[in-house]
Coordinates of C-alpha atoms in Angstrom, one line a residue:
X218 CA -26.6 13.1 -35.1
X219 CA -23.8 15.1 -36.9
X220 CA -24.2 18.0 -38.7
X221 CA -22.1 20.0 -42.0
X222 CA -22.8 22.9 -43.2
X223 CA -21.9 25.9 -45.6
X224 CA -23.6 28.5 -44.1
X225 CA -22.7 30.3 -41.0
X226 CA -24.6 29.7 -37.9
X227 CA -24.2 30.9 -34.2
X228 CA -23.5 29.1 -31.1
X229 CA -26.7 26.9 -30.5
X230 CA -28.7 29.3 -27.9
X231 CA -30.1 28.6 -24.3
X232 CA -33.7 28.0 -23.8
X233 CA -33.7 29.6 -20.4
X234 CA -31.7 32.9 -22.0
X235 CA -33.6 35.8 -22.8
X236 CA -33.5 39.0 -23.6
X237 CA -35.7 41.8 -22.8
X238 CA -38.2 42.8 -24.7
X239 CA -37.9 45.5 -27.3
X240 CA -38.3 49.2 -25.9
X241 CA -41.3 51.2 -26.9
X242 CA -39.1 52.7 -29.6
X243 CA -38.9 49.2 -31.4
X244 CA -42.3 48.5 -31.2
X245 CA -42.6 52.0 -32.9
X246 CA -40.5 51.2 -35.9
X247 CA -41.9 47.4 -35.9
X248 CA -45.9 49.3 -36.2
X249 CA -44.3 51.5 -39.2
X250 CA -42.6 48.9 -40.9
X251 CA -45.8 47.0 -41.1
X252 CA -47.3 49.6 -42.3
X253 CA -45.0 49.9 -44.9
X254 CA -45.2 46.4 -45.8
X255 CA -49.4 47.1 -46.0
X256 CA -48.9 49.7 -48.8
X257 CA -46.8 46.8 -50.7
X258 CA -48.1 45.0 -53.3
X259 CA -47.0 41.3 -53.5
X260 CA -46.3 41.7 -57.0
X261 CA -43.3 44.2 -56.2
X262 CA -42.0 41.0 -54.5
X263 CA -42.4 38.9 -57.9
X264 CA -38.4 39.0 -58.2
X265 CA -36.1 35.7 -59.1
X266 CA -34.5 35.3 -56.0
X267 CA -35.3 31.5 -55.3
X268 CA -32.0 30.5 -57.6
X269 CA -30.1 32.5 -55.1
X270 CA -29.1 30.2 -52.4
X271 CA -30.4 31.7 -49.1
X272 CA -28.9 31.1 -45.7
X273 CA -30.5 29.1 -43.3
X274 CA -29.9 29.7 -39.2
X275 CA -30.7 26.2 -37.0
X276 CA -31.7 27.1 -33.5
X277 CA -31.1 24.6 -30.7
X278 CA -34.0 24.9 -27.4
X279 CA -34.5 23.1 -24.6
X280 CA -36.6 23.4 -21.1
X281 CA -40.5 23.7 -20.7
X282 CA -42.9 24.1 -23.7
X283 CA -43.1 27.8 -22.9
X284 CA -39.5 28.4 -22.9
X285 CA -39.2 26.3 -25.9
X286 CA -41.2 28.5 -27.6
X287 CA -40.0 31.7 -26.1
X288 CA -36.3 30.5 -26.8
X289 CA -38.0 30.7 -30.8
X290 CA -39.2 33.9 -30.4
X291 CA -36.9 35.5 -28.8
X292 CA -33.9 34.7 -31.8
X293 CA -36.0 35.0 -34.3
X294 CA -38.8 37.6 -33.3
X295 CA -37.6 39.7 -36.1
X296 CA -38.4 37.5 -38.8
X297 CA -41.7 36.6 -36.8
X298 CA -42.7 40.0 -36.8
X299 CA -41.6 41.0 -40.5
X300 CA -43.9 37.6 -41.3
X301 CA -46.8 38.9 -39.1
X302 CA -46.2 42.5 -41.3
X303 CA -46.4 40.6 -44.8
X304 CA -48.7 37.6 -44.2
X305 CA -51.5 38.0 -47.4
X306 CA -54.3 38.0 -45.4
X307 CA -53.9 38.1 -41.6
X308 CA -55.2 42.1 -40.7
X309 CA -57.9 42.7 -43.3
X310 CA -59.6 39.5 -43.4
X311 CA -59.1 37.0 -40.6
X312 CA -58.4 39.5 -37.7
X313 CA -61.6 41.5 -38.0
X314 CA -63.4 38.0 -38.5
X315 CA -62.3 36.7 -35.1
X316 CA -64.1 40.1 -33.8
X317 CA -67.8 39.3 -34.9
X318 CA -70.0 37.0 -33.3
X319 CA -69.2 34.0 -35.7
X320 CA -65.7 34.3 -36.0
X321 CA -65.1 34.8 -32.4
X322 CA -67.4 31.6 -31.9
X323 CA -65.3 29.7 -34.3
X324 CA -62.0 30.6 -32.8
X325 CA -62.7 29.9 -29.4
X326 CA -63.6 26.5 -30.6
X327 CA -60.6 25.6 -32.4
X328 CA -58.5 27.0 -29.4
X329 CA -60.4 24.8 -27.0
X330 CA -60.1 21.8 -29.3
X331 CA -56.6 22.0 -29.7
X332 CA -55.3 23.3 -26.6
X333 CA -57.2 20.2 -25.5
X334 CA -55.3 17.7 -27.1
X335 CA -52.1 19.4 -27.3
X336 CA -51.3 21.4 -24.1
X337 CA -47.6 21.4 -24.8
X338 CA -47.8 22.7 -28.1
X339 CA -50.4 25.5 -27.4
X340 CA -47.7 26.6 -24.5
X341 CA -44.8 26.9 -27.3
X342 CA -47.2 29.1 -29.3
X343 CA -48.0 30.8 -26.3
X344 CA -44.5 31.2 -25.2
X345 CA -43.4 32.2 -28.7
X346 CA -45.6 34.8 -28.9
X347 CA -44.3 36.5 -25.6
X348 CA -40.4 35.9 -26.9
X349 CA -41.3 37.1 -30.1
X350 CA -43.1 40.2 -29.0
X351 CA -46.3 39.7 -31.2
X352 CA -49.8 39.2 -29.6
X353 CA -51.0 35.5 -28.9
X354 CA -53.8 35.8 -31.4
X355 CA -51.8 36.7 -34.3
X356 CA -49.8 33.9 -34.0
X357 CA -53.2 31.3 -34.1
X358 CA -54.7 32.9 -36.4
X359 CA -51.0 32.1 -38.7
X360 CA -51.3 28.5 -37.2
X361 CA -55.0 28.0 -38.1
X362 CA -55.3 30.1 -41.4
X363 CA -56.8 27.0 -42.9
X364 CA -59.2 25.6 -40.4
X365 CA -60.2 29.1 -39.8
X366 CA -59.9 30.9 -42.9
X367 CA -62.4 28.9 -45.0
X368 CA -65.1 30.0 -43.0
X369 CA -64.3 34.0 -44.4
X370 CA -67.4 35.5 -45.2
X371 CA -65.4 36.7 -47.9
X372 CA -64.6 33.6 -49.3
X373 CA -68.3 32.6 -49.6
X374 CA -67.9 30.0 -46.5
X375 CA -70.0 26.8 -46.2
X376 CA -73.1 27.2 -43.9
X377 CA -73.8 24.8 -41.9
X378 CA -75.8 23.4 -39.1
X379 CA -73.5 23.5 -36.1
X380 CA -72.7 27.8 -36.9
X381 CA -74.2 29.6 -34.0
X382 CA -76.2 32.4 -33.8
X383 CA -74.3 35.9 -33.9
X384 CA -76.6 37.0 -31.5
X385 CA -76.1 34.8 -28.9
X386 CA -72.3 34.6 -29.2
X387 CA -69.8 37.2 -28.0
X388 CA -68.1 39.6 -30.0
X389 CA -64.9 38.6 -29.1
X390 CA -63.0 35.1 -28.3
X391 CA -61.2 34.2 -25.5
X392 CA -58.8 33.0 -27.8
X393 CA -58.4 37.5 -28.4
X394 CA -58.8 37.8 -25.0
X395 CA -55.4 36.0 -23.7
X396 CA -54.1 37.3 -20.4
X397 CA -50.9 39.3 -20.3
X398 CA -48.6 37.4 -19.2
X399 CA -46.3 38.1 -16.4
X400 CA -42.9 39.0 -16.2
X401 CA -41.7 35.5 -15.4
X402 CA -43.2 34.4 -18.8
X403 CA -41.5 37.3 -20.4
X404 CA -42.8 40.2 -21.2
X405 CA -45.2 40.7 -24.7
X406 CA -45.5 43.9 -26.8
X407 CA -47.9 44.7 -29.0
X408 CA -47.1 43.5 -33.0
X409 CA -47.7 45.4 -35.9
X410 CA -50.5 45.7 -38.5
X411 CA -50.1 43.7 -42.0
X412 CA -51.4 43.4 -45.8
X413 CA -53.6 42.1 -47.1
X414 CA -53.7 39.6 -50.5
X415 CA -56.7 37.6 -50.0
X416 CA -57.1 35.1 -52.7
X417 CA -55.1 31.7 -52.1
X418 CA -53.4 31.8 -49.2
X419 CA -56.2 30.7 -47.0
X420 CA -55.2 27.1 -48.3
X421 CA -58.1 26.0 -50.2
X422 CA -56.1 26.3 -52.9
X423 CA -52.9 26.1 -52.4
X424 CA -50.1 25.8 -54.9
X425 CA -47.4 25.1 -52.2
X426 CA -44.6 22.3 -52.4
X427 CA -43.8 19.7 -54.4
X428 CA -42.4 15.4 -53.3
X429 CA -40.7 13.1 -54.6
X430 CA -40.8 9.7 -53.5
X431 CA -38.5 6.5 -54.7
X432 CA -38.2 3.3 -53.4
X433 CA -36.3 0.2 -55.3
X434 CA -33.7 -2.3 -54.8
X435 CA -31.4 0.3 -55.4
X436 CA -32.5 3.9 -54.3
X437 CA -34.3 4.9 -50.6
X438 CA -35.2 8.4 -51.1
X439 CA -37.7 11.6 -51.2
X440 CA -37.0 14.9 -52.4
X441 CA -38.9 18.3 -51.4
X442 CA -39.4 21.8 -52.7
X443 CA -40.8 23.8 -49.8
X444 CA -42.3 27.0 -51.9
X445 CA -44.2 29.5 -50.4
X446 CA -45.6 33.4 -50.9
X447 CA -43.5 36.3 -50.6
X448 CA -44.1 36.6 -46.7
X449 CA -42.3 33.5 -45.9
X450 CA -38.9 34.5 -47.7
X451 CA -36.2 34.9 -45.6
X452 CA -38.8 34.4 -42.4
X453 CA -37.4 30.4 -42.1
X454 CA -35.0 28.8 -40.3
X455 CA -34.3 25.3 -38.5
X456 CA -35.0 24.5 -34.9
X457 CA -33.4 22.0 -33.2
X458 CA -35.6 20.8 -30.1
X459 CA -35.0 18.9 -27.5
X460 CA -39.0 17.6 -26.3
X461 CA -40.3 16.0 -23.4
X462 CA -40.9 12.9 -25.0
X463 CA -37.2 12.3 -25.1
X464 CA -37.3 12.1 -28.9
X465 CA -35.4 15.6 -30.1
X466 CA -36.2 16.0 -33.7
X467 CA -34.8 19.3 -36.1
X468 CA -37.4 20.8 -38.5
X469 CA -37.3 23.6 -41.1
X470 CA -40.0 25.9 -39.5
X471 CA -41.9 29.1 -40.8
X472 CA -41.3 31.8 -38.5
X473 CA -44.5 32.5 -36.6
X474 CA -45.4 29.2 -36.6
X475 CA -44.7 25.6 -34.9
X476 CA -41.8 23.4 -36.2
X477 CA -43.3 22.0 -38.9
X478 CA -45.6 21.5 -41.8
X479 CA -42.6 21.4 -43.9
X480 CA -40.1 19.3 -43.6
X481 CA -37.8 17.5 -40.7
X482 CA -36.1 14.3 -39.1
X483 CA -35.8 13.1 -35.4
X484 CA -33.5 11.0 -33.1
X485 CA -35.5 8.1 -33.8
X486 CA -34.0 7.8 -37.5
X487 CA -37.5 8.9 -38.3
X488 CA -38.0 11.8 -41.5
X489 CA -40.8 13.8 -42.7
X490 CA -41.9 16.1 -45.4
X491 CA -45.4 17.6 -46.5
X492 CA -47.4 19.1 -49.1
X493 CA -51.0 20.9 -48.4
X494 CA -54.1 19.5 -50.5
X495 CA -56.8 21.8 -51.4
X496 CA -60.4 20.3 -50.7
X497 CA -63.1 22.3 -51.3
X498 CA -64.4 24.7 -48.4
X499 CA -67.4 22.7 -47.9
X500 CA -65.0 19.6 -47.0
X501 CA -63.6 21.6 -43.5
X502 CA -65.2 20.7 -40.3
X503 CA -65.8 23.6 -38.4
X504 CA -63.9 23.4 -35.1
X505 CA -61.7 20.8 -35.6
X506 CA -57.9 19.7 -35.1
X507 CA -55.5 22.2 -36.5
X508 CA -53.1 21.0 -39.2
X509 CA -50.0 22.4 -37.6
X510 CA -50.4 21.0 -33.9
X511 CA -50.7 17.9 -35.8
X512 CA -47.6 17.6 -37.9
X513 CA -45.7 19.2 -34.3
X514 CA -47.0 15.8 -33.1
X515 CA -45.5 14.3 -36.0
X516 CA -42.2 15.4 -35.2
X517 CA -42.0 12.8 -32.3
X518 CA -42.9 9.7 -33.8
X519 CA -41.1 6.5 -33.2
X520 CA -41.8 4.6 -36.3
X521 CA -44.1 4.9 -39.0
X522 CA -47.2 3.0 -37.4
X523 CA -47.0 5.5 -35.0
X524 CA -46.5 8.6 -37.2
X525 CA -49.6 7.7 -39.4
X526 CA -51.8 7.0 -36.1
X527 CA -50.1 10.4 -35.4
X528 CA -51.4 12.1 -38.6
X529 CA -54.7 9.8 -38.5
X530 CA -55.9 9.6 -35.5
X531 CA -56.8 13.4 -34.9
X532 CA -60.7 14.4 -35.8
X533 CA -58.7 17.2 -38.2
X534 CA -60.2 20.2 -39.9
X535 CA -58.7 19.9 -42.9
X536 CA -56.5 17.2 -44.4
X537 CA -52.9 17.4 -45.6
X538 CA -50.6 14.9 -47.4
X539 CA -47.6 13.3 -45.2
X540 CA -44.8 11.6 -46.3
X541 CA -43.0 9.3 -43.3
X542 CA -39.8 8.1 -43.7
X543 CA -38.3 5.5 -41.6
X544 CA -34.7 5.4 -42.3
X545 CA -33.2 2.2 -39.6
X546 CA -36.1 -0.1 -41.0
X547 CA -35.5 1.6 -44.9
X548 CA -39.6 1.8 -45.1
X549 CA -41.2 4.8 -47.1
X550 CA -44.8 5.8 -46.8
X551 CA -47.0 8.7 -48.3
X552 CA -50.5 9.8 -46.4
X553 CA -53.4 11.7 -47.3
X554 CA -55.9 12.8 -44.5
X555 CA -59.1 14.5 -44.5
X556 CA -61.9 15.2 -42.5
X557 CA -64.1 13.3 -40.9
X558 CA -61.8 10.3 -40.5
X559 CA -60.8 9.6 -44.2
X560 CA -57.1 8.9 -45.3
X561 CA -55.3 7.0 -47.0
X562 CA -51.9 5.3 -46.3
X563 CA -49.9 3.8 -49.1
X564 CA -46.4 2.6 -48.2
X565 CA -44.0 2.2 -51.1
X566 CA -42.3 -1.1 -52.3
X567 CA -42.9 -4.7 -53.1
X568 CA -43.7 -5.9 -49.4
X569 CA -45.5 -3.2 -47.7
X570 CA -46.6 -3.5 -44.1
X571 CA -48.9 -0.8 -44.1
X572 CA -51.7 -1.8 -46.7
X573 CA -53.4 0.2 -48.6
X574 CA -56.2 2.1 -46.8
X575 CA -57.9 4.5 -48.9
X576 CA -62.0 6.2 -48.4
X577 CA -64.8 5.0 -50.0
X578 CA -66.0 8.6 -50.7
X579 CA -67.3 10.5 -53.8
X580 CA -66.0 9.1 -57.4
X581 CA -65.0 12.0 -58.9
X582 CA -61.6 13.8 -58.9
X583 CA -62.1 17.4 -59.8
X584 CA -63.5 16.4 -63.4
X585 CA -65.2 19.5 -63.7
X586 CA -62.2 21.9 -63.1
X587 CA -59.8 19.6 -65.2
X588 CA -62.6 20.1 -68.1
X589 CA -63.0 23.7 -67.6
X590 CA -59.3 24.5 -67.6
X591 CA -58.8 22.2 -71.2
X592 CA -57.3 19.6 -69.1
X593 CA -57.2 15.7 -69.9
X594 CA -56.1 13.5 -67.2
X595 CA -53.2 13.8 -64.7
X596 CA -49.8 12.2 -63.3
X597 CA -52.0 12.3 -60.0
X598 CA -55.0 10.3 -61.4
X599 CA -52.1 7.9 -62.8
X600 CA -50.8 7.2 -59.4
X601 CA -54.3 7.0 -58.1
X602 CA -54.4 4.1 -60.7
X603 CA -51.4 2.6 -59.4
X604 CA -52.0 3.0 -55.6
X605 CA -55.5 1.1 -56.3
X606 CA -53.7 -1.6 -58.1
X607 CA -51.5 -0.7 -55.3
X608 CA -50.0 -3.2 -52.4
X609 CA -49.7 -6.2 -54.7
X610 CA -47.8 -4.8 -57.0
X611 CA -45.3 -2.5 -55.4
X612 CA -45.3 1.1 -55.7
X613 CA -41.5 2.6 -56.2
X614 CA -42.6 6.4 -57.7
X615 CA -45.0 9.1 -56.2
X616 CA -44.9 12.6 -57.5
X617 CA -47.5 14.6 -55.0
X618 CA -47.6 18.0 -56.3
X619 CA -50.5 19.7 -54.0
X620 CA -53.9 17.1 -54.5
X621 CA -55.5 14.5 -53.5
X622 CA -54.4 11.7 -55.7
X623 CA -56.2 8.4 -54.2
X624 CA -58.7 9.9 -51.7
X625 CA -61.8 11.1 -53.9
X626 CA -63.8 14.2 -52.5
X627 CA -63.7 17.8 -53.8
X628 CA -61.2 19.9 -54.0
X629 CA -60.6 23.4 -55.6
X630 CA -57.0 22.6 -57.3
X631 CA -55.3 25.3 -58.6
X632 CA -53.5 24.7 -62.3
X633 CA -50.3 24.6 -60.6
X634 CA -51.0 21.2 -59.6
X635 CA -52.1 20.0 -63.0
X636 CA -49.1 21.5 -64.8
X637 CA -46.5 20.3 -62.2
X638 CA -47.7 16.6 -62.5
X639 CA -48.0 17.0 -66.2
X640 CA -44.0 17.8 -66.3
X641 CA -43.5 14.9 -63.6
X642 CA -45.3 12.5 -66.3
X643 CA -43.0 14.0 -69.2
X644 CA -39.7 13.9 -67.2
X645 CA -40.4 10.3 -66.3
X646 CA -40.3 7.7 -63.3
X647 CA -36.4 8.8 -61.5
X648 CA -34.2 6.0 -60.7
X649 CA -32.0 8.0 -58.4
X650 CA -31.3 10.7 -56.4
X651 CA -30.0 12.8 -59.5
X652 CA -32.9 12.0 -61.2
X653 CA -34.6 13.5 -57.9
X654 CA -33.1 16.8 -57.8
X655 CA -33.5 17.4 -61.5
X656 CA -37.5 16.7 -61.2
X657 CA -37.5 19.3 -58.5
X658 CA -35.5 22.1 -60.5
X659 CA -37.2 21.4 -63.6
X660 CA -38.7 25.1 -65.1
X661 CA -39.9 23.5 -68.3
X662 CA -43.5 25.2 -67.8
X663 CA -42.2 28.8 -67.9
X664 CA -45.8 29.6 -66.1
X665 CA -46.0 26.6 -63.6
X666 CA -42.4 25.4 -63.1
X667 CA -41.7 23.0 -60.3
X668 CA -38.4 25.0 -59.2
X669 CA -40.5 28.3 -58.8
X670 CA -38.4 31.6 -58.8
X671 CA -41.2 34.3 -58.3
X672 CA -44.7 33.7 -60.3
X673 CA -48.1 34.4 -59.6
X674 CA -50.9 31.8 -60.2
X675 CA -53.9 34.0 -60.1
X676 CA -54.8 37.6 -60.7
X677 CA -54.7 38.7 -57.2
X678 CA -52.9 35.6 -55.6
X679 CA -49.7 35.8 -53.8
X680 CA -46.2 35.3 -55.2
X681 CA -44.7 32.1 -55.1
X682 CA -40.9 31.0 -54.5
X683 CA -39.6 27.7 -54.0
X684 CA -37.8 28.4 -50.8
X685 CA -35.5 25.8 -50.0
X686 CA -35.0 22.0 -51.0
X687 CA -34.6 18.8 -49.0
X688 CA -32.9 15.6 -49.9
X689 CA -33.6 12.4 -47.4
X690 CA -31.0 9.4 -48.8
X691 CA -32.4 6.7 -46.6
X692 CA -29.3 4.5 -48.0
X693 CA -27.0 6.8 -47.0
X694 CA -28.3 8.2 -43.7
X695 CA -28.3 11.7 -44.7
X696 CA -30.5 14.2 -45.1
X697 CA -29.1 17.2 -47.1
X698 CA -30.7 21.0 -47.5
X699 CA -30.8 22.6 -50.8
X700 CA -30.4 26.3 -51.5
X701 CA -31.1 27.4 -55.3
X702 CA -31.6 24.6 -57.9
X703 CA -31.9 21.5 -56.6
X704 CA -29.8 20.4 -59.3
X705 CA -26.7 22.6 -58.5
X706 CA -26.2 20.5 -55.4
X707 CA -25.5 24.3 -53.2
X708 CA -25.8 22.2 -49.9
X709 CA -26.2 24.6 -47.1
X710 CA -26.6 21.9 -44.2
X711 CA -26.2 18.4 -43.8
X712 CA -26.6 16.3 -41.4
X713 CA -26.6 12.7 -40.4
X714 CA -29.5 10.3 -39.3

């Protein structure tokens, strides 16, 4: 792999370097700036910085699954802690949740679940939390705001059968109750306090990132806007990890949290990129696999048979939408997951390998909301059309802008969606990779642009920014990051697959 760039970054650092933790002093100034950034509203953040091309620092780590992690925190703890202070919902909602008898229940499940199936991955958390200096719970609660968050009494959570008793269940997880951890781990210190902006940002409606995929004779390629709320702005970066699997993989990753339910590429000529999908609360399995330890897994696959057993396989939560890119075998594929063992895989192009595998669930497609917001059909129950129709013909186009657009079960999507895939259906089918970019900087909907510099989708709801952009040219074997409009081309890295 070779890598260009525009921006300046620093010599790679060592896993198995760190630094001391911050003095009391630090932690000090950490606690006030957080609460600082409680007194803030997200509005105040509502600002059109996302044309503004923002640097992005790559990280390399190595070593143990703790020091991998540590490595993370330890570089970039300030940006993990300025996320912990922002994050819309962590301190007032989810937090004092995990402290009463049901929420404490429900964490300790996910964590046994996951930690379960991926102990690797729960020690980078774990060690990323020590090198980052914020405390171990936090940092789940970030990685599981979806699995855990639509259970918020708040948010008018689903009952059902398998919720314990309060009575019987203690008042506090063990998930809350990690151990300190010695001085050999490295030293943790306790993380500040944040604000709250309850609203969307528990993911069950999520207005969050847009693809773009293309396959024909003459074009191999998927574009990507990563947009998310004000918290995550300037709280990215890339990390570069070398895994025990032997498959090192790079991956743009939201500080706080592991690398990544955004987008990345590995040393097996393997890329990825992902968008969240919004199914109604009642469609989240208590207890179940978190989305992010899954698409960490993801970052080692091989080949796309066994990225979607990857992103399949897993009794998840909550589904997500994947799209796997294989570039030495020129093969494109999109997935949609869900609970309970539904998904559907659609690979792109006259001959695909894959099939079409899609549930045989409910019939409708959010008819009720699209009536009640004045809506008549969508881009997304076009390509649900096409996929049907699907492996015979060839698929060569997918727009996926945030809903399920072949698996049918509820889903709370927010007009973002709608709008987005109505400009994707005015704009037209692309037929390269300018074609690509222009899709994802289009702001023809001045209130639900794809290219989003700053809006807010709902009275209350957090600020949105498209963050960064991602360009995989399977044909070329390069995938290029975007800062600012996609269509000015301001490449800040580049690299070779």
């Amino acid at each position: 792999m070779t890598h260009s760039q525009v921006s300046v970054r620093p010599p790679f650092a060592s896993a198995g370097l760190l630094t001391s933790p911050p003095s009391k002093s630090t932690a000090r100034a950490t606690s006030a700036r957080a609460a600082s950034a409680r007194a803030t509203s997200a509005n105040a953040c509502a600002v059109s910085a996302s044309a503004v091309p923002r640097p992005l620092e790559c990280l390399e780590v190595s070593g143990s699954p703790f020091e991998r992690g540590c490595a993370i925190g330890v570089r970039f703890g300030d940006k993990i802690r300025d996320r912990v202070a922002k994050a819309p919902f962590l301190h007032d909602d989810m937090i004092p949740f995990a402290r009463t008898g049901e929420g404490a229940w429900l964490l300790e499940t996910l964590s046994e679940s996951n930690r379960a199936l991926y102990p690797d991955y729960w020690e980078e958390l774990r060690g990323m939390a020590a090198g980052s200096c914020v405390p171990f719970d936090e940092l789940l609660l970030l990685n599981l705001r979806k699995e855990f968050g639509a259970f918020l009494p708040s948010l008018g959570s689903p009952a059902t059968s398998d919720t314990p008793a309060t009575s019987s269940t203690p008042a506090t997880s063990a998930a809350l109750q990690e151990p300190a951890l010695g001085a050999d781990e490295c030293q943790a210190a306790a993380g500040g306090a944040a604000t709250s902006d309850r609203a969307l940002q528990y993911g069950m409606a999520s207005d969050d990132c847009t693809d773009v995929l293309l396959l024909t004779d003459d074009v191999a390629a998927v574009g990507h806007n990563e947009d998310a709320d004000y918290s995550i702005v300037d709280n990215c970066f890339l990390v570069h990890m070398h895994s025990d699997s032997g498959v090192a993989f790079t991956a743009y990753t939201y500080a706080g949290e592991l690398p990544s339910i955004a987008f990345a590429f590995n040393s097996a000529r393997m890329g990825f990129s992902m968008d969240a999908v919004p199914p109604a609360p009642s469609e989240v399995v208590r207890g179940g696999i978190g989305r992010n330890f899954v698409a960490r897994s993801l970052m080692e696959a091989r080949c796309i048979e066994d990225a979607v057993q990857r992103v399949t396989g897993p009794a998840v939560a909550v589904g997500h939408h994947y799209v796997l890119m294989d570039f030495a075998r020129r093969r494109i594929a999109s997935v949609e997951t869900a609970s309970n063992g539904r998904h559907s895989v659609l690979e792109l192009g006259p001959n695909p390998k894959l099939g079409s595998q899609a549930d045989s669930g409910g019939e409708e497609r959010v008819e009720g909301e699209r009536k009640e917001r004045g809506v008549s059909g969508s881009a997304a129950a076009d390509a649900a059309v096409a996929g049907a129709a699907g492996a015979a013909e060839g698929v060569e186009y997918i727009f996926h802008a945030n809903a399920y657009t072949r698996l049918h079960l509820p889903q709370k999507m927010g007009p973002s969606s709608h709008r987005r895939e109505a400009t994707a259906r005015r704009l037209g089918a692309p037929t390269g990779t300018r074609d690509i970019l222009n899709i994802l900087s289009s702001a023809d909907d001045k209130d639900y642009p794809i290219f989003n510099e700053g809006k807010v989708y709902e009275a209350g709801g957090p600020v949105i920014h498209t963050l960064h952009s991602a360009l995989f040219n399977l044909d070329a074997g390069k995938v290029t990051i975007l800062g600012g409009r996609p269509a000015d081309s301001t490449v800040l890295h580049e690299f070779d697959v």
